[in-house]
XYZ file of C-alpha atoms in Angstrom:
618
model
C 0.000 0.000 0.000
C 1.506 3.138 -0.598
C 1.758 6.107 1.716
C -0.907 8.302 0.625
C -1.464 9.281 4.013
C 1.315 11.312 4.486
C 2.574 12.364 0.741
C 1.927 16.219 0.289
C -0.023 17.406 -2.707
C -0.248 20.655 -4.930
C -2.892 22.134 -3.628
C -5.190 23.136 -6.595
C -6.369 25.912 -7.832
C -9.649 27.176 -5.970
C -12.600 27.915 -8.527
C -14.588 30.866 -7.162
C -17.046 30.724 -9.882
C -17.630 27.200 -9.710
C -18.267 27.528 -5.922
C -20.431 30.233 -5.589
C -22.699 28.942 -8.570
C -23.257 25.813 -6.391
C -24.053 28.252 -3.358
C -26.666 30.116 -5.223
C -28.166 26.788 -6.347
C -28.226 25.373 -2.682
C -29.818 28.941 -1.550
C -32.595 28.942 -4.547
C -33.052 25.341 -3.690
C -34.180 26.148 -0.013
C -35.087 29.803 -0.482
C -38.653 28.883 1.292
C -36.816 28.365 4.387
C -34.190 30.741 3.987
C -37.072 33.595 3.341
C -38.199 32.654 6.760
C -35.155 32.603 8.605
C -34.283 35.892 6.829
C -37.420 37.493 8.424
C -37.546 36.199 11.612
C -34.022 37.626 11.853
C -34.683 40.914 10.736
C -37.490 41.321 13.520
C -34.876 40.319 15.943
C -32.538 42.245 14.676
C -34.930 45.310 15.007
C -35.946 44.205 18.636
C -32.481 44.359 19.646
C -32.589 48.041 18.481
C -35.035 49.044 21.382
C -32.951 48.826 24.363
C -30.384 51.118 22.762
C -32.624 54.024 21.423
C -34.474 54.019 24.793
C -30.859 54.762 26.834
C -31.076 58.455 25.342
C -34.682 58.823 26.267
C -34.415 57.309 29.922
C -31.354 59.559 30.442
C -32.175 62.914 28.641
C -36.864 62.898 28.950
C -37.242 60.513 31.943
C -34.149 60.714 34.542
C -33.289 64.229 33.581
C -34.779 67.293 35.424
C -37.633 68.048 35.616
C -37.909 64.410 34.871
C -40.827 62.151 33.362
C -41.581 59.556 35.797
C -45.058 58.987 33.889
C -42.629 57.744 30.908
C -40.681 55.072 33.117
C -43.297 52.060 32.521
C -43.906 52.990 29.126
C -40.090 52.616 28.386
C -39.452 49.750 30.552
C -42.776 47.832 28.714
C -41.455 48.181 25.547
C -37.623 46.804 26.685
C -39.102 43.820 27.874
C -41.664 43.194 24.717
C -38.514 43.744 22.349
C -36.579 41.636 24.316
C -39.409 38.764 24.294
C -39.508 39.252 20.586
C -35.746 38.802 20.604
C -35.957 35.535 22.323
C -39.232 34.137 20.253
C -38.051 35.024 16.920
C -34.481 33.546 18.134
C -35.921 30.403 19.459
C -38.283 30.128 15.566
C -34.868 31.180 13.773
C -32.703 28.037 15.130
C -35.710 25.763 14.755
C -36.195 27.003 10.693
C -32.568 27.201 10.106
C -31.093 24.179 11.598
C -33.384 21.590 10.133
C -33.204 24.060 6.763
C -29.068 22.935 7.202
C -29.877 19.322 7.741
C -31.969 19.020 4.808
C -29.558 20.498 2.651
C -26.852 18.651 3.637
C -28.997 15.101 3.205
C -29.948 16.492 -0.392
C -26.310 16.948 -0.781
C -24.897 13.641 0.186
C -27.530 11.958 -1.807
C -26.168 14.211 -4.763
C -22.782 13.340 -4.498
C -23.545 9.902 -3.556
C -25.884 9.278 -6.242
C -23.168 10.931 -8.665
C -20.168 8.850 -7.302
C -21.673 5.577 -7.906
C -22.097 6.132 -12.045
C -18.618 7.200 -12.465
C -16.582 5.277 -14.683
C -14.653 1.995 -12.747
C -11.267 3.532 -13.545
C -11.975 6.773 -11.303
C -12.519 3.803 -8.466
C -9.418 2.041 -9.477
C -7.389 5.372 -8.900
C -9.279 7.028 -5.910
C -9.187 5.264 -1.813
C -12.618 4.312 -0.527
C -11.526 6.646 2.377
C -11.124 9.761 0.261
C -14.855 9.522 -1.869
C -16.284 8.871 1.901
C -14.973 11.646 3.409
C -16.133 13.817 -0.133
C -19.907 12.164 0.451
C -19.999 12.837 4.640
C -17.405 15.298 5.740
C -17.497 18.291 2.522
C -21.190 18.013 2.446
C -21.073 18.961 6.334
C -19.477 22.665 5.726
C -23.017 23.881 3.563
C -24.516 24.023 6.981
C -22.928 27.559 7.204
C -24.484 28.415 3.430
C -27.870 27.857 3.939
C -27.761 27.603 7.917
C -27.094 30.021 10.416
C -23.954 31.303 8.313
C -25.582 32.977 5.206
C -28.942 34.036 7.434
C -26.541 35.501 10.417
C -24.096 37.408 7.753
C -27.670 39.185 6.330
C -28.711 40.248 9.665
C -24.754 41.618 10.797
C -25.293 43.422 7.740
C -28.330 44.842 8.377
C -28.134 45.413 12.035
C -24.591 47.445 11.238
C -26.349 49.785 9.026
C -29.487 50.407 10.926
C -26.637 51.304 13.861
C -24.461 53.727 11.419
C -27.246 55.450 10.542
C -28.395 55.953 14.335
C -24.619 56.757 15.080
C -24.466 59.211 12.140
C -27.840 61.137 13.296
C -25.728 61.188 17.141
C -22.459 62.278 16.092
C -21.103 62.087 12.397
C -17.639 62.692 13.490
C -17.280 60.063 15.985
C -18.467 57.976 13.579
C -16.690 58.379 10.922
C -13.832 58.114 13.115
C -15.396 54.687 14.235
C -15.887 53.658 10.809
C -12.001 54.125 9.657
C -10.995 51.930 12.678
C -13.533 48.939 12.007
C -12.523 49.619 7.950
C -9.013 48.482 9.012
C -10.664 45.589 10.592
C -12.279 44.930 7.772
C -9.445 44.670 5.544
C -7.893 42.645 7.685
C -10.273 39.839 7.614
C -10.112 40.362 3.841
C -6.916 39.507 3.882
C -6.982 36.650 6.464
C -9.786 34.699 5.054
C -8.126 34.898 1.295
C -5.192 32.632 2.536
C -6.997 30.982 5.006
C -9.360 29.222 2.329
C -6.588 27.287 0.510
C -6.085 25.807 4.181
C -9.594 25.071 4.909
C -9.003 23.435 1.125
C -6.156 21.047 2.088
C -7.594 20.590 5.118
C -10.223 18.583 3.623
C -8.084 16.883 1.054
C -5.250 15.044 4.045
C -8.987 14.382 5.929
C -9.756 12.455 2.984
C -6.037 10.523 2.577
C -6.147 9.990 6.554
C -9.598 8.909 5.885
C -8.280 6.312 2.839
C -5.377 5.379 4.401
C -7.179 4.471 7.924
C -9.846 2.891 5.461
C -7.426 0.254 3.955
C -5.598 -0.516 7.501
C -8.645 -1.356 8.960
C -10.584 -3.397 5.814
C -6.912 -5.400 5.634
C -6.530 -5.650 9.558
C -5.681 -9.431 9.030
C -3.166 -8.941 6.484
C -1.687 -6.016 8.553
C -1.522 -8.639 11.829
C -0.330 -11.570 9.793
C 2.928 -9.516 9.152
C 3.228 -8.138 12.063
C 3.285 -4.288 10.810
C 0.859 -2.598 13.322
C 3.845 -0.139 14.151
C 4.255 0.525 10.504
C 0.636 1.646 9.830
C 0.363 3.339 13.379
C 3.381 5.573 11.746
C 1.617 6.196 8.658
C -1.459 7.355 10.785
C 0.443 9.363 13.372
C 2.037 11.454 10.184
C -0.903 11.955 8.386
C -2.553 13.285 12.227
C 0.467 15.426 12.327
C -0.066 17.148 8.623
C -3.667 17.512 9.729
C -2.693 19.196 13.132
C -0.054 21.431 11.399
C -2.751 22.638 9.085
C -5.409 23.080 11.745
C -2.543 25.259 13.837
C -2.623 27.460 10.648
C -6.107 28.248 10.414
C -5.854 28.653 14.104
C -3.284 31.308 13.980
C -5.356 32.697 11.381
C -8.603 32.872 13.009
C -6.439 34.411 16.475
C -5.120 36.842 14.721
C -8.435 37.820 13.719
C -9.646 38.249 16.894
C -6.685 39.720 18.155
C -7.316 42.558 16.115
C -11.125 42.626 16.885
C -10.002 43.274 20.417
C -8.041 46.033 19.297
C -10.717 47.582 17.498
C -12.787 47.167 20.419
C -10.259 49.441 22.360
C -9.691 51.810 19.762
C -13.573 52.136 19.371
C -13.404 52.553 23.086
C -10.348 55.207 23.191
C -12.499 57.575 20.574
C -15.560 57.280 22.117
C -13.983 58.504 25.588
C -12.025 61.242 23.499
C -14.074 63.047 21.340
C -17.583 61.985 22.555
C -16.410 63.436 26.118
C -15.081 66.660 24.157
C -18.506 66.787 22.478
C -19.899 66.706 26.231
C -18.188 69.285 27.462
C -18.776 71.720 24.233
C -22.355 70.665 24.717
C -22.450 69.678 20.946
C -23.655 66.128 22.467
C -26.347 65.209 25.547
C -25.210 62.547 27.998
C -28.030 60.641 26.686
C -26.614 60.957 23.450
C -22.827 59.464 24.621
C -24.844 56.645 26.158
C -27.036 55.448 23.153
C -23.990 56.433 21.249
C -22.189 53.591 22.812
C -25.388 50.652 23.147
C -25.674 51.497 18.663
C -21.498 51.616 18.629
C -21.950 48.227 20.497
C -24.653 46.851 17.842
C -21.960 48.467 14.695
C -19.316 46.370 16.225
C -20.675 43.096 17.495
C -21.847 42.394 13.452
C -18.135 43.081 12.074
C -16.827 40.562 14.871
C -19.481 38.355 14.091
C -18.856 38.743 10.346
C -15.054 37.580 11.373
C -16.405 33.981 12.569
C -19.099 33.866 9.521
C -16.803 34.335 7.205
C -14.355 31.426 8.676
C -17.095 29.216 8.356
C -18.521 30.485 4.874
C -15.076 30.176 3.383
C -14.832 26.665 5.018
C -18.014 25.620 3.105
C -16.415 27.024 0.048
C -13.439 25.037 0.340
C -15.989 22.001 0.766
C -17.556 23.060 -2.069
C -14.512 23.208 -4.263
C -14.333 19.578 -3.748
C -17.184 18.604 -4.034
C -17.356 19.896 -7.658
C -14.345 18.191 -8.717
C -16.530 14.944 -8.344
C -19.454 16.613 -9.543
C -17.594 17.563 -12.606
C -16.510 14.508 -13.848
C -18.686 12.643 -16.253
C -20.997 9.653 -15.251
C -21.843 6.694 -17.082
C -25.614 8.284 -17.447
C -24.266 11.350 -18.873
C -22.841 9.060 -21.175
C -26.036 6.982 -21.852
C -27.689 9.456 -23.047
C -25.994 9.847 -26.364
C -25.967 6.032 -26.744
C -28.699 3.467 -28.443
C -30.978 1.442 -26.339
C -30.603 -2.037 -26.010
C -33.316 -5.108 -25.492
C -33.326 -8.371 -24.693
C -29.413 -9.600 -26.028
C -28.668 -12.989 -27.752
C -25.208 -13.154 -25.863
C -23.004 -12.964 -28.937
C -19.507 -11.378 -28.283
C -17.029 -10.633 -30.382
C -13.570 -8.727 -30.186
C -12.391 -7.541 -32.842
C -8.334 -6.276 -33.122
C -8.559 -5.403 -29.469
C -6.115 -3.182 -28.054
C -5.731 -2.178 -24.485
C -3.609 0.296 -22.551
C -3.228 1.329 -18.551
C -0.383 3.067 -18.850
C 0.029 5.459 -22.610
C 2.645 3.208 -24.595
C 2.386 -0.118 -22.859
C -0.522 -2.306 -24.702
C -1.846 -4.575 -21.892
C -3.603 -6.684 -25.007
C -2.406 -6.468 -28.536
C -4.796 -7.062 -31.118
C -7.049 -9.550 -29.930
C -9.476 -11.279 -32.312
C -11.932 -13.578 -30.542
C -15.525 -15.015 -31.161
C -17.983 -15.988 -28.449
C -20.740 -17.590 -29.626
C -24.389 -17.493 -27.943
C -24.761 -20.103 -25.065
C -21.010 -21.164 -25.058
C -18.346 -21.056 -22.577
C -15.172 -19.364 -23.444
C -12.384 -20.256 -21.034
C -9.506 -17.815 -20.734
C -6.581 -19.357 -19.439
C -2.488 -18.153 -19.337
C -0.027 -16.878 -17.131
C -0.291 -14.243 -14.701
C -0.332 -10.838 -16.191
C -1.529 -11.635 -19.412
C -4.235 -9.525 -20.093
C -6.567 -12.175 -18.775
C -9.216 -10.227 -16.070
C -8.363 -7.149 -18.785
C -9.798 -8.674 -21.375
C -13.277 -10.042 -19.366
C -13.432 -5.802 -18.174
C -13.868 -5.118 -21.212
C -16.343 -7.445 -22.008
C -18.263 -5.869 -18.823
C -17.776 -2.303 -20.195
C -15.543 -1.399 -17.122
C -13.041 -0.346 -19.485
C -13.107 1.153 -22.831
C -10.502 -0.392 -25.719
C -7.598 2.099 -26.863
C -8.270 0.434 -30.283
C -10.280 -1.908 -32.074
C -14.303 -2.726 -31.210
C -16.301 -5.038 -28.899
C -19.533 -6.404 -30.375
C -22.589 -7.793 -28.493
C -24.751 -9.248 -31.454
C -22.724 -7.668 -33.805
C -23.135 -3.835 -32.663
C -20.809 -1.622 -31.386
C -20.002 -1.826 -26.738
C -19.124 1.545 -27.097
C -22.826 2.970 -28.572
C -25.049 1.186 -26.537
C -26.321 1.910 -23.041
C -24.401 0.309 -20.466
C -27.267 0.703 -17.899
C -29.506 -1.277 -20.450
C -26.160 -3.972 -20.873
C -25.060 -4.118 -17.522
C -28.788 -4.959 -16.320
C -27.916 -8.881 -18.577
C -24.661 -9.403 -16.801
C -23.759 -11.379 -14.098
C -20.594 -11.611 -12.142
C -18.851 -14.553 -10.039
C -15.570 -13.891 -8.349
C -12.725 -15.346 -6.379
C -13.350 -12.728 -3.751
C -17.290 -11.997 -4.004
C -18.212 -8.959 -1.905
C -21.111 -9.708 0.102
C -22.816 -7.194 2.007
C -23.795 -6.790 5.812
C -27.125 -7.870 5.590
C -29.034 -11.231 5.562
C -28.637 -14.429 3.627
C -31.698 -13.726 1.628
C -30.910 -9.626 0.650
C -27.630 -11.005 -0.679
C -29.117 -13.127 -2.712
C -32.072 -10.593 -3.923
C -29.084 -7.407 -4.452
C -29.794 -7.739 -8.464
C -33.705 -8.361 -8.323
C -35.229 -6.613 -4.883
C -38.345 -7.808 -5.855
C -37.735 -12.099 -5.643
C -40.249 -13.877 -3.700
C -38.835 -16.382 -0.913
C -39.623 -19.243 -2.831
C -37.260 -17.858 -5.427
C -34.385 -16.821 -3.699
C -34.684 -20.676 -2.407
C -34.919 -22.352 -5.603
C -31.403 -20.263 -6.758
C -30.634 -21.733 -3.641
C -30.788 -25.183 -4.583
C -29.425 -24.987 -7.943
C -26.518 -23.535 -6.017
C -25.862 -26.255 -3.951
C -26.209 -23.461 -0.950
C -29.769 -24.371 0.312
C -28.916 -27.155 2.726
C -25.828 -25.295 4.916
C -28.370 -22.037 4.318
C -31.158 -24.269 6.519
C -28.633 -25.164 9.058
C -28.151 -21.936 10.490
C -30.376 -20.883 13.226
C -32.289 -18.220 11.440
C -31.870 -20.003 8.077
C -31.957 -17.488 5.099
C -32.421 -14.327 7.488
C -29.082 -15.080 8.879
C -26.968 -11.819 8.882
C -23.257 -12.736 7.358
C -21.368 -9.839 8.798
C -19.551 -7.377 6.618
C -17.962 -8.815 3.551
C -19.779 -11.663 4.566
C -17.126 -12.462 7.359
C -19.402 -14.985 9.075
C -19.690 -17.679 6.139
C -16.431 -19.792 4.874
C -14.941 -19.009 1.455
C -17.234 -21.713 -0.352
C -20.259 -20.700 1.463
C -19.893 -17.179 0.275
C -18.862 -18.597 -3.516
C -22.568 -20.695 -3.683
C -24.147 -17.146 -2.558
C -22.687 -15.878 -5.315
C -23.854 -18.509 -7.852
C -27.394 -18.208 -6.313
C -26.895 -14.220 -6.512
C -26.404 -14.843 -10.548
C -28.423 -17.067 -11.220
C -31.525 -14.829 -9.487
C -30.498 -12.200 -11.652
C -30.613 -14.126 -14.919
C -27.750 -12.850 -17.079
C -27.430 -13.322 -20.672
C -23.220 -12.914 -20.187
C -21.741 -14.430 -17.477
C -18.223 -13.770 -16.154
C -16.859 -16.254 -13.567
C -13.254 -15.101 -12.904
C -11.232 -17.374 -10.305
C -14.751 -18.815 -8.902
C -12.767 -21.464 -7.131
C -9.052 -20.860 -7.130
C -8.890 -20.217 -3.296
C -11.576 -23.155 -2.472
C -10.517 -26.464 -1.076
C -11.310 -29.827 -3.280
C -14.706 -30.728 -1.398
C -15.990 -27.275 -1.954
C -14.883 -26.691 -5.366
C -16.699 -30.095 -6.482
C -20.068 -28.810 -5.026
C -19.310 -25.411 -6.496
C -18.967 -26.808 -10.123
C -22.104 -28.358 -10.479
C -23.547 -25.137 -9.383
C -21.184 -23.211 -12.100
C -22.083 -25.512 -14.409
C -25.962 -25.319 -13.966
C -25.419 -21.414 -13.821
C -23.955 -21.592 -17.484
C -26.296 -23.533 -19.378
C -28.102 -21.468 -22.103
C -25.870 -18.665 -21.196
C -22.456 -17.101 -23.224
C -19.606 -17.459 -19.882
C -16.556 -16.657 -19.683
C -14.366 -18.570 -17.078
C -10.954 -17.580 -15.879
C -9.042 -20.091 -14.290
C -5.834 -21.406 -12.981
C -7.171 -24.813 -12.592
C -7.314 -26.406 -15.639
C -9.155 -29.185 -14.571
C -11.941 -26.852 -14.425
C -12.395 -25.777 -18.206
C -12.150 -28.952 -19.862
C -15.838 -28.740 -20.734
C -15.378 -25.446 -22.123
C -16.905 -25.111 -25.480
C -13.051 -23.114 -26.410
C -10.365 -22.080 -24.902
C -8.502 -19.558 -25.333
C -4.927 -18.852 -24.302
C -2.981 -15.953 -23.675
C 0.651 -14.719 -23.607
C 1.833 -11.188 -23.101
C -1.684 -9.529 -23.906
C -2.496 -11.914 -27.213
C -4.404 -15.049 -28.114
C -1.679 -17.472 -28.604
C -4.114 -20.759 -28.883
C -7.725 -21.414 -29.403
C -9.887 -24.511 -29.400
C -10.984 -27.367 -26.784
C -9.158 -29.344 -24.374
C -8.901 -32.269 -26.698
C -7.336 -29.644 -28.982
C -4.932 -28.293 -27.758
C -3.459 -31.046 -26.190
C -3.055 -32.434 -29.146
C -1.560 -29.628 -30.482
C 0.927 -29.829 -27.814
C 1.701 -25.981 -27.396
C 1.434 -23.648 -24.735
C -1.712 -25.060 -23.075
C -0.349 -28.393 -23.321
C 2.421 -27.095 -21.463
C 0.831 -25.272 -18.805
C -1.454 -28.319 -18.397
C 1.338 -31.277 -17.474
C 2.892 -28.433 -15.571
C -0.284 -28.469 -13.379
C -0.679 -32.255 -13.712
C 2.679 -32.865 -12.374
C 2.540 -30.011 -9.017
C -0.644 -31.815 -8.210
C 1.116 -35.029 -8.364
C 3.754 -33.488 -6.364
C 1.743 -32.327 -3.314
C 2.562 -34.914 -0.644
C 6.600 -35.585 -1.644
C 8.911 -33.189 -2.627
C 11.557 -35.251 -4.089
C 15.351 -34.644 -3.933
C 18.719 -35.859 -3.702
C 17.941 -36.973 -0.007
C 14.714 -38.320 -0.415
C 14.336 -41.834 1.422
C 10.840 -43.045 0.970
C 9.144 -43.804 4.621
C 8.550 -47.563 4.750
C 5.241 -47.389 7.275
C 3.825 -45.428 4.379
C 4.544 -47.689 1.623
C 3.389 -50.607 3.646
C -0.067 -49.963 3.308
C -0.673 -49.393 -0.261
C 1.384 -52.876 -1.137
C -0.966 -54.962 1.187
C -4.146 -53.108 -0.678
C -2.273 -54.792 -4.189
C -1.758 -51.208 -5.910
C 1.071 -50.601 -8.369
C-alpha cells in the first residue's frame, strides 16, 4: 500500500465561480426556508434596536430634570416586549434554520452519492474508498454555514450594522466616521486573512480524505496487517498523516487568532475615541449625555456584526473550500451522462465478439495487442495463461468497465461503445474469487440484483446452487446476517451465494473469474455443479488457474503477453501440444507433487509404503 497518508499534494487551484454557482443553487433550492429565517431575523434584529434608542430617552426625557416619571413604565414595557420578541423570533430562527441545514446537507450527500456511484470503474481504481467517503460525509457537512445560520446571520450583521451607522451618524457624524475608519481596518484585515486561510480550509479537507483512505485500507486489511506483524508501521503512517492535519489546523488557528486579536483592538480603539471626542462633544455641549450613552449601546450593535462577520466568514469560506471539492466529483462525467448519447438495447442474444482489441493502462504499454476472438451465444469461453496476461483485462472489457484504446467489442454484432451500459449491464452477471457480500441477511444477498424475488425464489437459486442445505442449518436459516464482507460464512459458502446471486439475476453474459481458485477440493466439487448449472443457455466466460476446471469449455482460449496465442478445446490443444499443453502437465505434475517433494535426499518412509502394497496397488 503506498503512503498516501502522508505524501503532500499541490494544492489546486480554488474555482470561485464554480463555488459560488453551487451556493446560489443550494440557496434557490431552499429559499422557502431561507425567506423565513431571513425574516424572523430581521425582527430580531430590530428588537435588539429598542434597548439602545431608549438609553437616550431614559437619560435625557425621563431621569433628567424636571424628569418624566409617567414615561418610566412605558419605556421599561417596551424593553421587555422587544426583548421577548428577541428571544421568540431567536428560538423560531434556530428551529427554521437548523433543520433548513440538515436538509440540505442530506440532499447533498444523496447528490454526491448518487453521482459517485455512475462514475466510470477507472476513477474507483485510482481514488481510496476513504477519500470519496470523506467527499460524500465530511465536505457536504461545511453547507450548513451556506444555507444555515452562516448565510442568514451574515444578512442580519449586515443589516443590524447599518441600521446602527445610521443611528450613530444622526448622534455624532464625526465620531463615527472616526469609528468607521478603525472597524474599515478591521475589515481589511479579515479580507486579507480569510483569502489565505481558504486554501487551508481546502487542504484541510483533502489530508482528511487521505487519513480517511489510508485508515480505510488498515482497517478493511486488519488481518493482512496482523499476519505480518506491521501494526507499528501503519500506526506511523497514521500518526504522520494526524500530524499534517494538526499542522494545518494550527494554521487556520493562527489565522482565526489573529483575527480576533485585532477585533479586540478595534474594540479598544472604538473605546479610546468614544472617551475622546464623545467626552469633548460633552463638554462643548455639541452632544447630551443621553446621546454618549445610546452612542455607545448602537457603537456596540456596529461592532458586534463586524466581529461576528469575522467567525461567519471562517465558516462560509470553510463551506467554500468544501464546495470546491465537491465539484471536482461533480464535474466529472458519469456513465448516465454518457447513456444518453448512446442506443438502447433489449433483450441480447449473448453474442460477443472482439475484434483487433487493443488495451492500454499506462500510454505506450498495450496490456492486449490485437485480440481477435468469437464468443458464440450459449457457449463457454475459457480464458486461461499466465499471470499478467491480459486475462481479467480482457473479461473488463467485455463488462464495459473499461473502454478499448483500439479496435471494437460487439454484443450481437453492434458496437459496446454505442449502446447503453445501464440497459447492458442490467444482462450481466458476475462470479468472483473474492465476491463482496454485504452486511445484511442471507436472503438480501441473494435478492441485491432483483429486490423484488419472492422467498420461494431466492430458495430455488438456492438449490441450484448447492447453498440451500448449509443455508437451513443456520439458526435463522436465510435471514441469517453474514457480517460485513460476509465475514461470518467460509470461502465456499460465500462462492454458492454468489452462484445463487447470478443465477436470481438471470444474465445473458456471465463472467466467472477465479470462482474457485482459493476453495478447497470438497468445496470446489459442489461449487462446479452449481457453475455448471449457472452456465447452461448462457455465453460465460471462465478464468481459471485450474485447468481441470475448463475442460468442458466449449473453447479455450490462451494468452501470452496480452495476445491469443491458442484457441480450441481441451482435446485440442493437447493435441496440439503448445502452450496449453504445457501449462497443463505443468499443473498435472505439481498436483502429483503435493505430498513428496523429491530430492537428492529423499528416502521413501517404509510405514507409508506398507499400506498401499498390502491393498495390491502398483
Amino acid at each position: 500500500m503506498a503512503d498516501d497518508a502522508s505524501k503532500s499534494t499541490k494544492p489546486k487551484p480554488l474555482r470561485n465561480p464554480e463555488a459560488w454557482r453551487e451556493a446560489r443553487h443550494l440557496m434557490w433550492a431552499h429559499r422557502r426556508y431561507l425567506g423565513i429565517g431571513l425574516v424572523l431575523m430581521l425582527v430580531s434584529r430590530v428588537a435588539g434596536l429598542v434597548p439602545a434608542a431608549s438609553s437616550k430617552y431614559l437619560i435625557d426625557t425621563v431621569l433628567k430634570a424636571p424628569g418624566r416619571p409617567d414615561l418610566l413604565l412605558p419605556l421599561a414595557g417596551a424593553v421587555l416586549f422587544a426583548t421577548l420578541v428577541q428571544g421568540v423570533t431567536g428560538y423560531a430562527l434556530s428551529q427554521v434554520i437548523s433543520v433548513t441545514a440538515q436538509r440540505a446537507i442530506t440532499d447533498m450527500r444523496r447528490r454526491v452519492q448518487q453521482h459517485i456511484t455512475r462514475l466510470p470503474i477507472k476513477y474507483f481504481d485510482s481514488t481510496q474508498v476513504g477519500v470519496l467517503v470523506s467527499r460524500v460525509m465530511n465536505d457536504a457537512e461545511g453547507i450548513r454555514n451556506l444555507v444555515g445560520t452562516g448565510i442568514v446571520q451574515l444578512v442580519g450583521s449586515v443589516f443590524t450594522a447599518s441600521l446602527a451607522l445610521v443611528a450613530l451618524l444622526y448622534l455624532n457624524w464625526v465620531l463615527t466616521l472616526a469609528i468607521v475608519v478603525i472597524l474599515a481596518g478591521f475589515g481589511f484585515t479579515m479580507s486579507t486573512t480569510f483569502k489565505k486561510l481558504r486554501p487551508i480550509f481546502r487542504e484541510r479537507g483533502q489530508i482528511t480524505a487521505e487519513v480517511n483512505g489510508r485508515l480505510t485500507e488498515t482497517l478493511g486489511g486488519i488481518r493482512v496487517v496482523k499476519a505480518y506483524g506491521t501494526e507499528k508501521r501503519e500506526q506511523r503512517v497514521f500518526t504522520r498523516g494526524a500530524h499534517r492535519l494538526f499542522r494545518n489546523i494550527a494554521s487556520s488557528i493562527t489565522g482565526v487568532s489573529l483575527v480576533s486579536s485585532v477585533g479586540t483592538a478595534v474594540i479598544g480603539a472604538v473605546s479610546l475615541a468614544v472617551i475622546l471626542i464623545g467626552g469633548r462633544a460633552i463638554l462643548d455641549e455639541t452632544m447630551t449625555l443621553g446621546d454618549l450613552f445610546a452612542f455607545v449601546f448602537f457603537t456596540s450593535l456596529l461592532a458586534a456584526p463586524v466581529m461576528q462577520i469575522a467567525s461567519i466568514g471562517t465558516q462560509v469560506s470553510e463551506a467554500f473550500a468544501g464546495l470546491d471539492r465537491i465539484r471536482e466529483v461533480m464535474a466529472m462525467r458519469t456513465e448516465d451522462q454518457e447513456d444518453r448519447d448512446r442506443d438502447p438495447m433489449g433483450r441480447i442474444e449473448g453474442d460477443v465478439r472482439l475484434q483487433d482489441v487493443w488495451y492500454e493502462y499506462n500510454e505506450g504499454q498495450p496490456v492486449l495487442r490485437g485480440i481477435n476472438l468469437h464468443v458464440p451465444p450459449g457457449t463457454t469461453t475459457a480464458l486461461v495463461g499466465s499471470s499478467g496476461s491480459g486475462k481479467s483485462t480482457l473479461v473488463s472489457l467485455v463488462m464495459a468497465f473499461n473502454q478499448p484504446t483500439s479496435g471494437r467489442v460487439l454484443i450481437d454484432g453492434r458496437d459496446l461503445g454505442e449502446l447503453k451500459l445501464a440497459d447492458y449491464r442490467a444482462q450481466l452477471g458476475v462470479v468472483l474469487q473474492e465476491n463482496f457480500l454485504f452486511d445484511g441477511t442471507v436472503a438480501d444477498n441473494i435478492r441485491f440484483a432483483r429486490p423484488d424475488a419472492t422467498r420461494p425464489e431466492i430458495q430455488e437459486v438456492a438449490r441450484i446452487a448447492n447453498a440451500h442445505d448449509f443455508i437451513s442449518e443456520f439458526p435463522e436459516g436465510y435471514d441469517t446476517v453474514v457480517g460485513e464482507r460476509g465475514i461470518k460464512l467460509s470461502g465456499g459458502q460465500r462462492q454458492r451465494i454468489a452462484i445463487a446471486r447470478a443465477l436470481l439475476a438471470d444474465p445473458r453474459i456471465l463472467i466467472l473469474d477465479e470462482a474457485t481458485s482459493s476453495l478447497d477440493s470438497e468445496s470446489e466439487y459442489k461449487i462446479q455443479e452449481g457453475l455448471r448449472r449457472l452456465r447452461q443457455g448462457r455465453t460465460a466466460f471462465v478464468i481459471a488457474h485450474r485447468l481441470s476446471t475448463i475442460r468442458s469449455a466449449d473453447q479455450i482460449a490462451v494468452l501470452e503477453a496480452g495476445e491469443v496465442v491458442e484457441r480450441g478445446t481441451h482435446a485440442q490443444l493437447m493435441a496440439l501440444g503448445g502452450r496449453y499443453r504445457e501449462l497443463h502437465d505443468r499443473q498435472y505434475a505439481l498436483e502429483s507433487d503435493r505430498f513428496i517433494n523429491p530430492g537428492e535426499d529423499f528416502t521413501p518412509d517404509p510405514d507409508f509404503a506398507a499400506p498401499a502394497a498390502a491393498a495390491g496397488d502398483d
